[in-house]
Each structure stands twice: as C-alpha cells, then as structure tokens.
Amino acid sequence: LELIETQTITSDTSAVDFTNIKENIYNVHFLTVNDLHLASDNNLAQIRLSSDNGSSFVSSGYQSAVQRGSSTGSFAEDKSTSLGYIRFISNMGNATNETGNAYMYLYNLGDSTKYSFTTMHSLGLNSAGTLIMGFGSGVLPTATTHNAIRFMLNSVNIASVDVSLYGIKEYS
C-alpha cells in the first residue's frame, strides 16, 4: 500500500478531485474517507471517474449495487444499471457527531482494455443519530483508461473530510 495523496477539507467544498492517480503504475487503488461531515442531512456520497485527467468527469452509464442496513434492524438494497455516479456512503446526518467513514477499492483504472470496477464498505450516523452501514460494488462498463477520481455529494457541499488515495503495488 503506497500513499498517493491525502486531501483535507475544512470548509464547504463541492468535490475532492484526485488528478494524479498514477494509473500507469497501480492496477488497484484504495480510497479512504475519514470523518466526513455534510453541509445538510441525508445526502449521498459518490464518486465519478475521468478519462481526460479531470477536465470532465463521466456523469452517466454507471452501474451499482449496494446493501444498506441500520442498527434499527432495517435493511434495503439500492441497485441500478443507469446512474450518474457510483454510490459510496448513503444518507448521513449533519449534526455534530453524525459523521461517516468508508473505504473503496478501485480496479483496472489504468487498463484501457478492461472495465473500471469498485467495491466499498461504509458506516456512519444518519439524521436520527442511528448507525448505518453499507457495502457494495459498482462498474463503469466502458473499456478505457480512467486517470482521475472525483469524490462528491449528490446535492450539497462537503463541510469537512479527510480523503486519501493509495496505490496497491503488485509484486512479481
């Protein structure tokens, strides 16, 4: 595991972009989200990929399947074959201790002959102060090189967060 970059956000920001992901070196990337605070309740954290070094990010064609659960015993499935993002952290609150944490593996970003896949795990507190969790996967079914990653919320700004991107070194 080799750190590529950590970004610390301390005031309202619309997105966190990683534009030097070293996709020509790493076949697998690892993205961590620590202590995510939202600007308002019940927003969805997500990622988008870019094939032009972050000048623009793909906003359609993603597929995702996520299992969500809460400490109240409720469980739900979110699945779609037509999204504008890959789902990451679902419906957190924004009160003082309603934070979220998550990690995501991203596969094949630098391989122009393969689709880009993800797997993720997340946890946090929703607007009722209830523990929530999620796990799932996503894909952008386009065989192309993806060389930038955007972490964002669906409709509000990120109040604060630490986001780190790592490359997983292959040994032969």
CSV table of C-alpha atoms in Angstrom, one decimal:
chain,number,residue,atom,x,y,z
A,1,LEU,CA,0.0,0.0,0.0
A,2,GLU,CA,1.6,3.3,-1.1
A,3,LEU,CA,0.1,6.7,-0.4
A,4,ILE,CA,-0.6,8.7,-3.5
A,5,GLU,CA,-2.3,11.8,-1.9
A,6,THR,CA,-4.3,12.9,1.1
A,7,GLN,CA,-6.7,15.9,0.9
A,8,THR,CA,-8.1,17.5,4.0
A,9,ILE,CA,-11.2,19.7,3.6
A,10,THR,CA,-12.0,22.1,6.4
A,11,SER,CA,-14.7,24.3,4.8
A,12,ASP,CA,-17.6,23.9,2.4
A,13,THR,CA,-16.3,22.3,-0.8
A,14,SER,CA,-18.3,20.8,-3.7
A,15,ALA,CA,-15.9,18.0,-4.6
A,16,VAL,CA,-12.5,16.4,-3.9
A,17,ASP,CA,-10.6,15.6,-7.1
A,18,PHE,CA,-7.6,13.3,-7.5
A,19,THR,CA,-6.0,14.0,-10.8
A,20,ASN,CA,-2.6,12.3,-10.4
A,21,ILE,CA,-3.7,8.8,-9.5
A,22,LYS,CA,-0.7,7.1,-11.1
A,23,GLU,CA,-2.9,4.7,-13.1
A,24,ASN,CA,0.1,3.6,-15.2
A,25,ILE,CA,1.7,2.2,-12.0
A,26,TYR,CA,-1.2,0.8,-10.0
A,27,ASN,CA,-3.8,-1.7,-11.2
A,28,VAL,CA,-5.7,-1.4,-7.8
A,29,HIS,CA,-6.4,1.8,-5.9
A,30,PHE,CA,-7.7,2.2,-2.4
A,31,LEU,CA,-9.7,5.3,-1.4
A,32,THR,CA,-10.4,6.1,2.3
A,33,VAL,CA,-12.9,8.6,3.6
A,34,ASN,CA,-12.4,9.7,7.3
A,35,ASP,CA,-14.7,11.8,9.4
A,36,LEU,CA,-17.0,13.1,6.7
A,37,HIS,CA,-19.2,15.9,7.8
A,38,LEU,CA,-22.1,17.1,5.5
A,39,ALA,CA,-23.4,20.6,5.0
A,40,SER,CA,-27.0,19.2,5.3
A,41,ASP,CA,-28.8,16.0,6.2
A,42,ASN,CA,-29.5,12.9,4.1
A,43,ASN,CA,-27.1,13.2,1.3
A,44,LEU,CA,-25.3,10.5,-0.7
A,45,ALA,CA,-21.6,10.5,-1.1
A,46,GLN,CA,-20.4,9.2,-4.5
A,47,ILE,CA,-17.6,9.0,-7.0
A,48,ARG,CA,-17.1,9.7,-10.6
A,49,LEU,CA,-14.3,8.9,-13.0
A,50,SER,CA,-12.5,10.8,-15.7
A,51,SER,CA,-10.6,9.8,-18.8
A,52,ASP,CA,-9.2,13.3,-19.5
A,53,ASN,CA,-7.2,14.0,-16.3
A,54,GLY,CA,-10.1,15.6,-14.5
A,55,SER,CA,-11.1,18.2,-17.1
A,56,SER,CA,-14.5,16.5,-17.1
A,57,PHE,CA,-16.0,13.5,-15.2
A,58,VAL,CA,-18.3,10.9,-16.6
A,59,SER,CA,-21.8,11.7,-15.4
A,60,SER,CA,-23.8,8.7,-16.8
A,61,GLY,CA,-23.6,5.0,-17.5
A,62,TYR,CA,-22.5,3.7,-14.1
A,63,GLN,CA,-24.0,0.6,-12.5
A,64,SER,CA,-24.1,0.0,-8.8
A,65,ALA,CA,-25.5,-2.5,-6.3
A,66,VAL,CA,-25.4,-1.7,-2.5
A,67,GLN,CA,-26.8,-3.3,0.6
A,68,ARG,CA,-27.7,-0.9,3.3
A,69,GLY,CA,-28.6,-1.6,6.9
A,70,SER,CA,-29.1,0.3,10.2
A,71,SER,CA,-28.9,-0.5,13.9
A,72,THR,CA,-32.8,-0.4,14.0
A,73,GLY,CA,-32.7,-3.7,12.0
A,74,SER,CA,-33.8,-2.3,8.7
A,75,PHE,CA,-32.1,-3.4,5.5
A,76,ALA,CA,-32.5,-2.2,1.9
A,77,GLU,CA,-31.0,-2.8,-1.5
A,78,ASP,CA,-30.0,0.0,-3.9
A,79,LYS,CA,-29.3,-1.1,-7.4
A,80,SER,CA,-29.3,0.4,-10.8
A,81,THR,CA,-27.9,-0.1,-14.3
A,82,SER,CA,-28.1,3.6,-15.2
A,83,LEU,CA,-26.6,6.0,-12.7
A,84,GLY,CA,-24.6,9.3,-12.9
A,85,TYR,CA,-22.2,8.1,-10.2
A,86,ILE,CA,-21.0,5.1,-8.1
A,87,ARG,CA,-22.7,5.1,-4.7
A,88,PHE,CA,-20.4,5.4,-1.8
A,89,ILE,CA,-21.9,6.5,1.6
A,90,SER,CA,-25.7,6.7,2.0
A,91,ASN,CA,-27.9,9.2,3.8
A,92,MET,CA,-25.8,10.5,6.6
A,93,GLY,CA,-26.8,13.3,9.0
A,94,ASN,CA,-25.0,16.5,9.6
A,95,ALA,CA,-25.2,17.1,13.4
A,96,THR,CA,-22.0,17.3,15.4
A,97,ASN,CA,-21.4,13.5,15.7
A,98,GLU,CA,-23.2,12.4,12.6
A,99,THR,CA,-20.1,11.6,10.5
A,100,GLY,CA,-19.2,8.9,8.0
A,101,ASN,CA,-16.2,6.7,7.3
A,102,ALA,CA,-15.7,4.4,4.3
A,103,TYR,CA,-13.2,2.7,2.0
A,104,MET,CA,-13.4,1.8,-1.6
A,105,TYR,CA,-11.2,-0.4,-3.8
A,106,LEU,CA,-11.0,0.7,-7.5
A,107,TYR,CA,-9.8,-1.9,-10.1
A,108,ASN,CA,-8.4,-1.6,-13.7
A,109,LEU,CA,-8.5,2.3,-13.9
A,110,GLY,CA,-5.3,2.4,-16.0
A,111,ASP,CA,-6.2,-0.6,-18.3
A,112,SER,CA,-7.8,0.6,-21.5
A,113,THR,CA,-8.9,-3.0,-22.3
A,114,LYS,CA,-11.0,-3.5,-19.1
A,115,TYR,CA,-14.0,-2.0,-17.3
A,116,SER,CA,-13.3,0.0,-14.1
A,117,PHE,CA,-14.8,-1.8,-11.1
A,118,THR,CA,-15.2,-0.8,-7.4
A,119,THR,CA,-16.1,-2.4,-4.1
A,120,MET,CA,-16.8,-0.5,-0.9
A,121,HIS,CA,-17.8,-0.5,2.8
A,122,SER,CA,-19.2,2.4,4.7
A,123,LEU,CA,-20.6,3.4,8.1
A,124,GLY,CA,-21.9,6.5,9.7
A,125,LEU,CA,-24.8,8.1,11.6
A,126,ASN,CA,-27.9,9.3,9.9
A,127,SER,CA,-30.0,12.3,10.8
A,128,ALA,CA,-31.8,10.4,13.6
A,129,GLY,CA,-28.4,9.5,15.2
A,130,THR,CA,-28.8,5.9,14.1
A,131,LEU,CA,-25.8,3.8,13.0
A,132,ILE,CA,-26.0,3.0,9.3
A,133,MET,CA,-23.7,0.8,7.1
A,134,GLY,CA,-23.4,-0.2,3.5
A,135,PHE,CA,-21.4,-2.5,1.3
A,136,GLY,CA,-21.5,-3.0,-2.4
A,137,SER,CA,-19.9,-2.6,-5.8
A,138,GLY,CA,-20.0,-0.6,-9.0
A,139,VAL,CA,-18.8,-0.5,-12.5
A,140,LEU,CA,-18.3,1.9,-15.4
A,141,PRO,CA,-18.8,-0.5,-18.3
A,142,THR,CA,-16.5,1.3,-20.7
A,143,ALA,CA,-13.2,-0.1,-21.6
A,144,THR,CA,-11.0,2.9,-21.4
A,145,THR,CA,-8.2,4.4,-19.2
A,146,HIS,CA,-9.6,6.4,-16.2
A,147,ASN,CA,-7.0,8.8,-14.8
A,148,ALA,CA,-8.9,10.9,-12.3
A,149,ILE,CA,-11.4,10.3,-9.4
A,150,ARG,CA,-13.9,12.8,-8.0
A,151,PHE,CA,-15.4,12.3,-4.5
A,152,MET,CA,-18.6,14.4,-4.0
A,153,LEU,CA,-22.1,14.6,-2.5
A,154,ASN,CA,-25.3,14.4,-4.6
A,155,SER,CA,-26.7,17.9,-3.8
A,156,VAL,CA,-24.8,19.7,-1.1
A,157,ASN,CA,-21.2,20.7,-0.1
A,158,ILE,CA,-18.8,18.7,2.0
A,159,ALA,CA,-18.4,20.5,5.3
A,160,SER,CA,-15.2,18.7,6.2
A,161,VAL,CA,-13.4,15.4,5.5
A,162,ASP,CA,-10.0,13.7,5.1
A,163,VAL,CA,-9.8,11.7,1.8
A,164,SER,CA,-6.7,9.6,1.0
A,165,LEU,CA,-5.9,7.7,-2.2
A,166,TYR,CA,-3.4,4.8,-2.2
A,167,GLY,CA,-2.0,2.5,-4.9
A,168,ILE,CA,-1.6,-1.1,-4.2
A,169,LYS,CA,1.8,-2.3,-5.5
A,170,GLU,CA,1.9,-5.5,-7.4
A,171,TYR,CA,4.9,-7.7,-6.7
A,172,SER,CA,6.2,-10.3,-9.2
